[in-house]
Amino acid sequence: MKLCSYNHEEICFEGRRCPVCELKEEITAWEKEGEELKARIECLKDEIIDKEQV
């Protein structure tokens, strides 16, 4: 067993992560997905503007 890399009292077990680490990873994934969605929205806005100008 080793302590996870963050400063909390949960312990990471071999082959598993503690709930705190799992949540932090999930939040990071959601943040990345959010950034990707923002970029997609900007692309769609640009497409709409281009179509309106035609």
mmCIF file of N, CA and C in Angstrom, residues 9-34:
data_model
loop_
_atom_site.group_PDB
_atom_site.id
_atom_site.type_symbol
_atom_site.label_atom_id
_atom_site.label_comp_id
_atom_site.label_asym_id
_atom_site.label_seq_id
_atom_site.Cartn_x
_atom_site.Cartn_y
_atom_site.Cartn_z
ATOM 1 N N GLU A 9 -6.123 11.682 3.734
ATOM 2 C CA GLU A 9 -5.847 10.535 4.588
ATOM 3 C C GLU A 9 -6.276 9.195 4.008
ATOM 4 N N GLU A 10 -6.846 9.206 2.807
ATOM 5 C CA GLU A 10 -7.229 7.944 2.183
ATOM 6 C C GLU A 10 -5.973 7.221 1.697
ATOM 7 N N ILE A 11 -6.041 5.921 1.625
ATOM 8 C CA ILE A 11 -4.896 5.132 1.164
ATOM 9 C C ILE A 11 -5.237 4.465 -0.157
ATOM 10 N N CYS A 12 -4.300 4.531 -1.085
ATOM 11 C CA CYS A 12 -4.474 3.831 -2.352
ATOM 12 C C CYS A 12 -3.972 2.400 -2.179
ATOM 13 N N PHE A 13 -4.753 1.460 -2.649
ATOM 14 C CA PHE A 13 -4.376 0.054 -2.551
ATOM 15 C C PHE A 13 -3.771 -0.400 -3.862
ATOM 16 N N GLU A 14 -3.069 -1.509 -3.810
ATOM 17 C CA GLU A 14 -2.439 -2.040 -5.017
ATOM 18 C C GLU A 14 -3.490 -2.273 -6.092
ATOM 19 N N GLY A 15 -3.270 -1.681 -7.245
ATOM 20 C CA GLY A 15 -4.183 -1.868 -8.359
ATOM 21 C C GLY A 15 -5.483 -1.084 -8.271
ATOM 22 N N ARG A 16 -5.701 -0.382 -7.183
ATOM 23 C CA ARG A 16 -6.916 0.421 -7.008
ATOM 24 C C ARG A 16 -6.536 1.787 -6.490
ATOM 25 N N ARG A 17 -7.407 2.731 -6.739
ATOM 26 C CA ARG A 17 -7.191 4.068 -6.193
ATOM 27 C C ARG A 17 -8.262 4.328 -5.145
ATOM 28 N N CYS A 18 -7.930 5.163 -4.218
ATOM 29 C CA CYS A 18 -8.906 5.517 -3.197
ATOM 30 C C CYS A 18 -10.002 6.383 -3.823
ATOM 31 N N PRO A 19 -11.140 6.516 -3.167
ATOM 32 C CA PRO A 19 -12.244 7.309 -3.721
ATOM 33 C C PRO A 19 -11.859 8.748 -4.042
ATOM 34 N N VAL A 20 -11.013 9.354 -3.243
ATOM 35 C CA VAL A 20 -10.610 10.741 -3.493
ATOM 36 C C VAL A 20 -9.838 10.840 -4.803
ATOM 37 N N CYS A 21 -8.894 9.935 -5.026
ATOM 38 C CA CYS A 21 -8.125 9.948 -6.279
ATOM 39 C C CYS A 21 -9.034 9.652 -7.470
ATOM 40 N N GLU A 22 -9.960 8.710 -7.307
ATOM 41 C CA GLU A 22 -10.881 8.387 -8.392
ATOM 42 C C GLU A 22 -11.714 9.604 -8.761
ATOM 43 N N LEU A 23 -12.213 10.323 -7.764
ATOM 44 C CA LEU A 23 -13.013 11.518 -8.034
ATOM 45 C C LEU A 23 -12.187 12.605 -8.704
ATOM 46 N N LYS A 24 -10.945 12.773 -8.260
ATOM 47 C CA LYS A 24 -10.086 13.785 -8.884
ATOM 48 C C LYS A 24 -9.835 13.452 -10.348
ATOM 49 N N GLU A 25 -9.643 12.181 -10.651
ATOM 50 C CA GLU A 25 -9.443 11.765 -12.045
ATOM 51 C C GLU A 25 -10.710 12.002 -12.862
ATOM 52 N N GLU A 26 -11.860 11.707 -12.261
ATOM 53 C CA GLU A 26 -13.127 11.905 -12.958
ATOM 54 C C GLU A 26 -13.361 13.392 -13.229
ATOM 55 N N ILE A 27 -13.072 14.231 -12.257
ATOM 56 C CA ILE A 27 -13.223 15.678 -12.432
ATOM 57 C C ILE A 27 -12.306 16.173 -13.538
ATOM 58 N N THR A 28 -11.075 15.686 -13.563
ATOM 59 C CA THR A 28 -10.135 16.077 -14.614
ATOM 60 C C THR A 28 -10.669 15.678 -15.985
ATOM 61 N N ALA A 29 -11.238 14.485 -16.078
ATOM 62 C CA ALA A 29 -11.812 14.024 -17.349
ATOM 63 C C ALA A 29 -12.988 14.905 -17.752
ATOM 64 N N TRP A 30 -13.829 15.278 -16.791
ATOM 65 C CA TRP A 30 -14.971 16.156 -17.095
ATOM 66 C C TRP A 30 -14.492 17.524 -17.551
ATOM 67 N N GLU A 31 -13.446 18.037 -16.905
ATOM 68 C CA GLU A 31 -12.904 19.339 -17.308
ATOM 69 C C GLU A 31 -12.395 19.284 -18.743
ATOM 70 N N LYS A 32 -11.703 18.207 -19.078
ATOM 71 C CA LYS A 32 -11.195 18.045 -20.442
ATOM 72 C C LYS A 32 -12.350 17.960 -21.431
ATOM 73 N N GLU A 33 -13.374 17.184 -21.077
ATOM 74 C CA GLU A 33 -14.543 17.059 -21.943
ATOM 75 C C GLU A 33 -15.229 18.414 -22.113
ATOM 76 N N GLY A 34 -15.287 19.188 -21.040
ATOM 77 C CA GLY A 34 -15.877 20.523 -21.106
ATOM 78 C C GLY A 34 -15.119 21.425 -22.058
#
